């Protein structure tokens, strides 16, 4: 893919003196970023399906060059890079929801009500990913992809530590093109307390629930190709919903016990918010962040999303799966897509 801006043939005569040159538009590098959110991954899956059902956008997914996703968004990114359609994405979540997010009283007994041991067995997810991706590697996918994870142990050495690890299939030194897609999908979903760690990796949610800035930085990495000019990058970021929370009081003289629960959500929401800010500052009108709004699109999509989330009625009924509030707008998203 060439990103060079060229003068159109015949656009300039006599050395262009006193005449405006017609500049051919630069090829765009389209990026799709998808947040983490567990079973709420059904939200961006449904949104993507509605986009491709909109007049003029049936080839929308084909136009995407690069997909980044954290946690459940990582699964979507890998699936899209493997040419899965938007409709198949929704079906995947319905199927995986029944198999993966199934928790029995026996599991609760063995892990003492989640006090010890992860909430879910990772075995069903492992089998499902192997079935869908087989032995395919990142370098064999049809799109560029990036999946944030966290390495709990960098291995023996002078500077042994834990550190972020972003799996990607861009060409160049240090690329992960040989990594198994199914393995990376497992790493992406290994959210602490929900699933056990896998090969020493956990979910990248702990630092990049919104991977948009990670994706933008990857496009500008001088060590890897392709590296489009920043002005060629167009980025659409899809959220899975916001926790509309706040803490009353100007002064909170709290200790560990009071801060531990709100601090987790505060960190997740804070990192997502700062990624949104950074991308907006760097890309301007070439960046759009989408949440559902309480308008017509909300009324159309929210019942459909709940219908799919209700795949595990017992857990939904007792409130353990909760859909958050959404902000943002559908019309703005369609306008953004048409203009970019």
Tab-separated table of C-alpha atoms in Angstrom:
chain	number	residue	atom	x	y	z
A	1	UNK	CA	0.000	0.000	0.000
A	2	UNK	CA	1.408	3.379	-1.025
A	3	UNK	CA	0.735	6.491	1.043
A	4	UNK	CA	2.617	8.944	-1.205
A	5	UNK	CA	0.736	12.085	-2.169
A	6	UNK	CA	1.199	12.695	-5.900
A	7	UNK	CA	0.509	15.509	-8.349
A	8	UNK	CA	-2.168	14.433	-10.808
A	9	UNK	CA	-1.033	14.140	-14.466
A	10	UNK	CA	-1.727	17.307	-16.423
A	11	UNK	CA	-2.517	19.223	-13.262
A	12	UNK	CA	0.427	21.566	-13.583
A	13	UNK	CA	1.707	23.486	-16.596
A	14	UNK	CA	4.590	25.868	-17.039
A	15	UNK	CA	6.182	24.991	-13.732
A	16	UNK	CA	2.917	25.628	-11.846
A	17	UNK	CA	3.612	29.373	-11.703
A	18	UNK	CA	0.475	31.232	-10.677
A	19	UNK	CA	-1.583	28.057	-10.863
A	20	UNK	CA	-2.833	25.851	-8.050
A	21	UNK	CA	-1.660	22.240	-8.235
A	22	UNK	CA	-4.248	19.499	-7.919
A	23	UNK	CA	-2.938	17.023	-5.369
A	24	UNK	CA	-4.124	13.437	-5.557
A	25	UNK	CA	-5.592	12.361	-2.198
A	26	UNK	CA	-3.345	10.282	0.025
A	27	UNK	CA	-4.390	6.662	0.545
A	28	UNK	CA	-6.014	6.219	3.947
A	29	UNK	CA	-4.971	3.676	6.541
A	30	UNK	CA	-8.163	2.699	8.354
A	31	UNK	CA	-7.954	1.474	11.932
A	32	UNK	CA	-10.706	-0.127	14.034
A	33	UNK	CA	-10.208	-0.249	17.810
A	34	UNK	CA	-12.440	-2.278	20.154
A	35	UNK	CA	-12.568	-2.030	23.959
A	36	UNK	CA	-12.577	-4.857	26.458
A	37	UNK	CA	-15.701	-5.794	28.391
A	38	UNK	CA	-16.234	-9.550	28.768
A	39	UNK	CA	-19.571	-10.787	27.454
A	40	UNK	CA	-20.342	-7.136	26.602
A	41	UNK	CA	-18.313	-7.804	23.463
A	42	UNK	CA	-21.738	-8.495	21.991
A	43	UNK	CA	-22.194	-4.688	21.920
A	44	UNK	CA	-19.515	-3.833	19.313
A	45	UNK	CA	-20.417	-7.050	17.459
A	46	UNK	CA	-24.026	-5.870	17.079
A	47	UNK	CA	-22.883	-2.339	16.196
A	48	UNK	CA	-20.609	-3.673	13.445
A	49	UNK	CA	-23.421	-5.795	12.068
A	50	UNK	CA	-25.707	-2.744	11.941
A	51	UNK	CA	-23.006	-0.711	10.174
A	52	UNK	CA	-22.610	-3.266	7.368
A	53	UNK	CA	-26.420	-3.441	7.053
A	54	UNK	CA	-26.519	0.325	6.384
A	55	UNK	CA	-26.773	1.405	2.734
A	56	UNK	CA	-23.338	1.987	1.285
A	57	UNK	CA	-21.444	0.212	4.065
A	58	UNK	CA	-21.766	-3.446	3.087
A	59	UNK	CA	-17.999	-3.552	2.359
A	60	UNK	CA	-17.058	-1.572	5.468
A	61	UNK	CA	-15.110	-4.402	7.122
A	62	UNK	CA	-13.189	-5.044	3.899
A	63	UNK	CA	-11.956	-1.436	3.983
A	64	UNK	CA	-10.357	-1.832	7.428
A	65	UNK	CA	-6.560	-2.229	7.297
A	66	UNK	CA	-5.787	-2.747	10.978
A	67	UNK	CA	-7.858	-4.010	13.927
A	68	UNK	CA	-6.849	-3.605	17.579
A	69	UNK	CA	-8.728	-5.080	20.517
A	70	UNK	CA	-8.316	-5.657	24.235
A	71	UNK	CA	-9.789	-8.609	26.110
A	72	UNK	CA	-13.106	-9.463	24.441
A	73	UNK	CA	-12.218	-6.831	21.846
A	74	UNK	CA	-9.076	-8.847	21.149
A	75	UNK	CA	-11.216	-11.829	20.186
A	76	UNK	CA	-13.224	-9.622	17.838
A	77	UNK	CA	-10.017	-8.201	16.339
A	78	UNK	CA	-8.611	-11.674	15.681
A	79	UNK	CA	-11.907	-12.884	14.213
A	80	UNK	CA	-12.227	-9.867	11.895
A	81	UNK	CA	-8.609	-10.239	10.791
A	82	UNK	CA	-9.493	-13.840	9.926
A	83	UNK	CA	-12.295	-12.630	7.614
A	84	UNK	CA	-15.215	-13.350	9.963
A	85	UNK	CA	-18.335	-11.392	9.007
A	86	UNK	CA	-20.225	-9.113	11.399
A	87	UNK	CA	-23.134	-11.563	11.512
A	88	UNK	CA	-20.785	-14.425	12.336
A	89	UNK	CA	-19.323	-12.318	15.157
A	90	UNK	CA	-22.720	-12.042	16.837
A	91	UNK	CA	-23.285	-15.777	16.410
A	92	UNK	CA	-19.841	-16.437	17.901
A	93	UNK	CA	-20.710	-14.503	21.058
A	94	UNK	CA	-24.027	-16.263	21.483
A	95	UNK	CA	-22.326	-19.642	21.083
A	96	UNK	CA	-19.310	-18.833	23.244
A	97	UNK	CA	-21.449	-17.203	25.915
A	98	UNK	CA	-23.284	-20.455	26.541
A	99	UNK	CA	-20.109	-22.518	26.632
A	100	UNK	CA	-17.583	-20.195	28.234
A	101	UNK	CA	-19.554	-18.148	30.778
A	102	UNK	CA	-21.177	-21.150	32.410
A	103	UNK	CA	-20.641	-21.327	36.159
A	104	UNK	CA	-22.015	-24.115	38.330
A	105	UNK	CA	-22.548	-24.502	42.068
A	106	UNK	CA	-19.750	-27.103	42.014
A	107	UNK	CA	-17.307	-24.487	40.679
A	108	UNK	CA	-18.385	-22.048	43.397
A	109	UNK	CA	-17.847	-24.725	46.032
A	110	UNK	CA	-14.364	-25.623	44.782
A	111	UNK	CA	-13.145	-22.025	44.702
A	112	UNK	CA	-15.012	-20.966	47.861
A	113	UNK	CA	-17.382	-18.588	46.117
A	114	UNK	CA	-14.606	-16.989	44.027
A	115	UNK	CA	-12.503	-16.134	47.081
A	116	UNK	CA	-9.882	-18.582	45.829
A	117	UNK	CA	-9.662	-19.517	42.173
A	118	UNK	CA	-10.909	-17.898	38.991
A	119	UNK	CA	-14.609	-17.411	38.306
A	120	UNK	CA	-14.619	-19.539	35.134
A	121	UNK	CA	-12.814	-22.581	33.786
A	122	UNK	CA	-10.727	-21.579	30.761
A	123	UNK	CA	-11.010	-25.048	29.191
A	124	UNK	CA	-14.194	-24.335	27.173
A	125	UNK	CA	-12.691	-21.112	25.796
A	126	UNK	CA	-9.473	-22.910	24.876
A	127	UNK	CA	-11.397	-25.588	22.972
A	128	UNK	CA	-13.588	-23.023	21.212
A	129	UNK	CA	-10.603	-20.964	20.037
A	130	UNK	CA	-8.767	-24.045	18.814
A	131	UNK	CA	-11.865	-25.087	16.900
A	132	UNK	CA	-12.256	-21.684	15.260
A	133	UNK	CA	-8.617	-20.821	14.537
A	134	UNK	CA	-6.848	-24.196	14.500
A	135	UNK	CA	-3.081	-23.822	14.080
A	136	UNK	CA	-3.313	-20.492	12.238
A	137	UNK	CA	-0.669	-17.900	13.126
A	138	UNK	CA	-0.883	-14.114	13.313
A	139	UNK	CA	1.176	-13.771	10.150
A	140	UNK	CA	-1.460	-15.731	8.216
A	141	UNK	CA	-4.309	-13.363	9.051
A	142	UNK	CA	-5.756	-11.154	6.332
A	143	UNK	CA	-5.457	-7.877	8.260
A	144	UNK	CA	-2.970	-6.254	10.578
A	145	UNK	CA	-3.934	-6.869	14.185
A	146	UNK	CA	-2.815	-5.807	17.663
A	147	UNK	CA	-3.848	-7.396	20.972
A	148	UNK	CA	-2.619	-5.957	24.308
A	149	UNK	CA	-1.769	-8.477	27.042
A	150	UNK	CA	0.325	-8.358	30.218
A	151	UNK	CA	3.356	-10.598	30.796
A	152	UNK	CA	3.581	-11.478	34.494
A	153	UNK	CA	7.219	-12.613	34.303
A	154	UNK	CA	9.729	-11.539	31.655
A	155	UNK	CA	11.977	-14.495	32.564
A	156	UNK	CA	15.333	-14.886	34.198
A	157	UNK	CA	17.736	-12.035	33.771
A	158	UNK	CA	19.096	-8.906	35.306
A	159	UNK	CA	15.888	-6.949	34.859
A	160	UNK	CA	13.309	-9.666	35.514
A	161	UNK	CA	9.925	-8.020	35.880
A	162	UNK	CA	6.328	-7.975	34.721
A	163	UNK	CA	5.505	-5.804	31.715
A	164	UNK	CA	2.932	-5.031	29.018
A	165	UNK	CA	3.100	-7.226	25.929
A	166	UNK	CA	1.343	-6.187	22.729
A	167	UNK	CA	1.009	-8.998	20.197
A	168	UNK	CA	0.908	-7.834	16.577
A	169	UNK	CA	1.608	-9.059	13.052
A	170	UNK	CA	3.242	-5.962	11.559
A	171	UNK	CA	6.353	-6.806	9.563
A	172	UNK	CA	9.733	-6.133	11.168
A	173	UNK	CA	12.025	-7.050	14.030
A	174	UNK	CA	10.272	-8.361	17.132
A	175	UNK	CA	6.983	-9.061	15.363
A	176	UNK	CA	4.719	-11.846	16.641
A	177	UNK	CA	3.744	-13.175	13.230
A	178	UNK	CA	4.576	-16.743	14.313
A	179	UNK	CA	2.321	-16.633	17.408
A	180	UNK	CA	-0.732	-18.901	17.351
A	181	UNK	CA	-3.983	-16.968	16.987
A	182	UNK	CA	-5.775	-19.275	19.451
A	183	UNK	CA	-3.051	-18.710	22.060
A	184	UNK	CA	-3.146	-14.927	21.718
A	185	UNK	CA	-6.927	-15.077	22.066
A	186	UNK	CA	-6.537	-16.976	25.337
A	187	UNK	CA	-4.007	-14.474	26.660
A	188	UNK	CA	-6.345	-11.629	25.741
A	189	UNK	CA	-9.223	-13.133	27.729
A	190	UNK	CA	-7.292	-14.149	30.849
A	191	UNK	CA	-8.863	-11.429	32.991
A	192	UNK	CA	-7.787	-11.683	36.652
A	193	UNK	CA	-10.464	-13.274	38.889
A	194	UNK	CA	-12.532	-14.287	35.829
A	195	UNK	CA	-10.078	-16.685	34.159
A	196	UNK	CA	-6.709	-18.119	35.221
A	197	UNK	CA	-3.553	-16.748	33.619
A	198	UNK	CA	-2.252	-18.585	30.535
A	199	UNK	CA	1.478	-19.198	29.977
A	200	UNK	CA	2.169	-16.316	32.359
A	201	UNK	CA	-0.030	-13.839	30.471
A	202	UNK	CA	-3.168	-12.008	31.562
A	203	UNK	CA	-5.672	-9.670	29.926
A	204	UNK	CA	-4.333	-6.302	28.719
A	205	UNK	CA	-7.347	-4.670	30.386
A	206	UNK	CA	-5.090	-3.821	33.316
A	207	UNK	CA	-3.496	-1.004	31.312
A	208	UNK	CA	-5.310	-0.613	27.973
A	209	UNK	CA	-9.024	-1.361	28.227
A	210	UNK	CA	-9.331	1.093	25.336
A	211	UNK	CA	-6.524	0.078	22.923
A	212	UNK	CA	-6.980	3.006	20.520
A	213	UNK	CA	-3.777	4.786	21.532
A	214	UNK	CA	-1.816	1.524	21.411
A	215	UNK	CA	-3.093	1.058	17.863
A	216	UNK	CA	-2.200	4.608	16.856
A	217	UNK	CA	1.301	4.260	18.317
A	218	UNK	CA	1.790	0.990	16.427
A	219	UNK	CA	1.060	2.683	13.098
A	220	UNK	CA	3.968	5.062	13.796
A	221	UNK	CA	6.495	2.461	15.015
A	222	UNK	CA	9.699	3.075	13.026
A	223	UNK	CA	10.727	-0.579	13.458
A	224	UNK	CA	7.754	-2.046	11.624
A	225	UNK	CA	5.924	-1.898	8.322
A	226	UNK	CA	3.582	-0.593	7.129
A	227	UNK	CA	4.152	2.809	8.714
A	228	UNK	CA	1.636	5.217	7.171
A	229	UNK	CA	2.026	8.972	7.659
A	230	UNK	CA	0.028	10.154	10.645
A	231	UNK	CA	-2.162	12.269	8.353
A	232	UNK	CA	-3.223	9.096	6.502
A	233	UNK	CA	-4.539	7.363	9.635
A	234	UNK	CA	-8.307	7.244	10.261
A	235	UNK	CA	-9.422	5.603	13.513
A	236	UNK	CA	-12.847	4.391	14.676
A	237	UNK	CA	-13.011	3.340	18.337
A	238	UNK	CA	-15.890	1.176	19.612
A	239	UNK	CA	-16.671	0.991	23.322
A	240	UNK	CA	-18.574	-1.644	25.258
A	241	UNK	CA	-20.169	0.897	27.593
A	242	UNK	CA	-19.151	3.166	30.427
A	243	UNK	CA	-19.604	2.741	34.158
A	244	UNK	CA	-21.339	6.007	35.037
A	245	UNK	CA	-19.896	6.166	38.535
A	246	UNK	CA	-18.752	8.954	40.798
A	247	UNK	CA	-17.656	9.444	44.411
A	248	UNK	CA	-19.427	11.998	46.585
A	249	UNK	CA	-17.472	14.308	48.790
A	250	UNK	CA	-14.610	16.728	48.267
A	251	UNK	CA	-12.310	15.034	50.771
A	252	UNK	CA	-12.129	11.249	51.069
A	253	UNK	CA	-9.912	10.204	53.951
A	254	UNK	CA	-9.940	6.547	52.906
A	255	UNK	CA	-7.592	3.627	53.365
A	256	UNK	CA	-7.130	0.336	51.533
A	257	UNK	CA	-10.490	-1.122	52.561
A	258	UNK	CA	-12.519	1.808	51.222
A	259	UNK	CA	-10.496	2.402	48.049
A	260	UNK	CA	-9.981	-1.155	46.787
A	261	UNK	CA	-13.356	-1.610	45.073
A	262	UNK	CA	-13.808	1.825	43.411
A	263	UNK	CA	-10.106	2.067	42.549
A	264	UNK	CA	-10.283	-0.833	40.079
A	265	UNK	CA	-13.101	0.741	38.058
A	266	UNK	CA	-11.488	4.151	38.424
A	267	UNK	CA	-8.238	2.909	36.865
A	268	UNK	CA	-10.005	1.094	34.011
A	269	UNK	CA	-12.206	4.088	33.177
A	270	UNK	CA	-9.290	6.479	33.572
A	271	UNK	CA	-7.040	4.633	31.116
A	272	UNK	CA	-9.892	4.386	28.595
A	273	UNK	CA	-10.572	8.101	28.935
A	274	UNK	CA	-6.964	9.178	28.494
A	275	UNK	CA	-6.601	7.034	25.350
A	276	UNK	CA	-9.672	8.771	23.931
A	277	UNK	CA	-8.188	12.180	24.763
A	278	UNK	CA	-4.796	11.389	23.228
A	279	UNK	CA	-6.247	10.042	19.973
A	280	UNK	CA	-8.608	12.993	19.667
A	281	UNK	CA	-5.751	15.450	20.149
A	282	UNK	CA	-3.513	13.736	17.593
A	283	UNK	CA	-6.038	12.842	14.877
A	284	UNK	CA	-8.756	15.464	15.239
A	285	UNK	CA	-11.567	14.847	12.735
A	286	UNK	CA	-9.946	11.592	11.623
A	287	UNK	CA	-10.859	9.990	14.963
A	288	UNK	CA	-14.270	9.000	16.284
A	289	UNK	CA	-15.272	7.277	19.520
A	290	UNK	CA	-18.649	5.536	19.495
A	291	UNK	CA	-21.030	4.653	22.304
A	292	UNK	CA	-24.734	4.044	22.062
A	293	UNK	CA	-26.872	7.026	23.020
A	294	UNK	CA	-30.298	7.157	24.597
A	295	UNK	CA	-31.894	8.018	21.272
A	296	UNK	CA	-33.466	6.086	18.442
A	297	UNK	CA	-30.389	3.906	17.924
A	298	UNK	CA	-30.406	3.054	21.628
A	299	UNK	CA	-34.050	1.946	21.462
A	300	UNK	CA	-33.336	-0.211	18.410
A	301	UNK	CA	-30.097	-1.850	19.509
A	302	UNK	CA	-30.412	-2.138	23.289
A	303	UNK	CA	-33.200	-4.774	23.260
A	304	UNK	CA	-31.257	-6.759	20.660
A	305	UNK	CA	-28.097	-6.605	22.759
A	306	UNK	CA	-29.952	-7.672	25.898
A	307	UNK	CA	-31.560	-10.538	23.996
A	308	UNK	CA	-28.130	-11.880	23.106
A	309	UNK	CA	-26.654	-11.225	26.550
A	310	UNK	CA	-29.546	-13.180	28.080
A	311	UNK	CA	-27.886	-16.382	26.841
A	312	UNK	CA	-27.153	-17.185	30.482
A	313	UNK	CA	-30.487	-16.363	32.119
A	314	UNK	CA	-29.550	-17.390	35.639
A	315	UNK	CA	-26.572	-15.059	35.757
A	316	UNK	CA	-28.419	-12.190	34.068
A	317	UNK	CA	-31.428	-12.591	36.337
A	318	UNK	CA	-29.427	-12.329	39.545
A	319	UNK	CA	-27.608	-9.241	38.270
A	320	UNK	CA	-24.150	-10.718	37.855
A	321	UNK	CA	-24.069	-9.648	34.218
A	322	UNK	CA	-24.962	-5.981	34.030
A	323	UNK	CA	-25.166	-3.871	30.911
A	324	UNK	CA	-23.758	-0.378	31.499
A	325	UNK	CA	-25.053	2.937	30.265
A	326	UNK	CA	-23.986	4.240	26.873
A	327	UNK	CA	-23.158	7.696	25.578
A	328	UNK	CA	-22.346	8.981	22.094
A	329	UNK	CA	-24.297	8.947	18.848
A	330	UNK	CA	-25.106	6.787	15.857
A	331	UNK	CA	-25.669	9.612	13.353
A	332	UNK	CA	-22.251	11.068	14.118
A	333	UNK	CA	-20.683	7.656	13.489
A	334	UNK	CA	-22.384	7.239	10.108
A	335	UNK	CA	-21.336	10.781	9.181
A	336	UNK	CA	-17.751	10.041	10.224
A	337	UNK	CA	-17.670	6.854	8.138
A	338	UNK	CA	-19.092	8.597	5.077
A	339	UNK	CA	-16.557	11.411	5.281
A	340	UNK	CA	-13.538	9.183	5.886
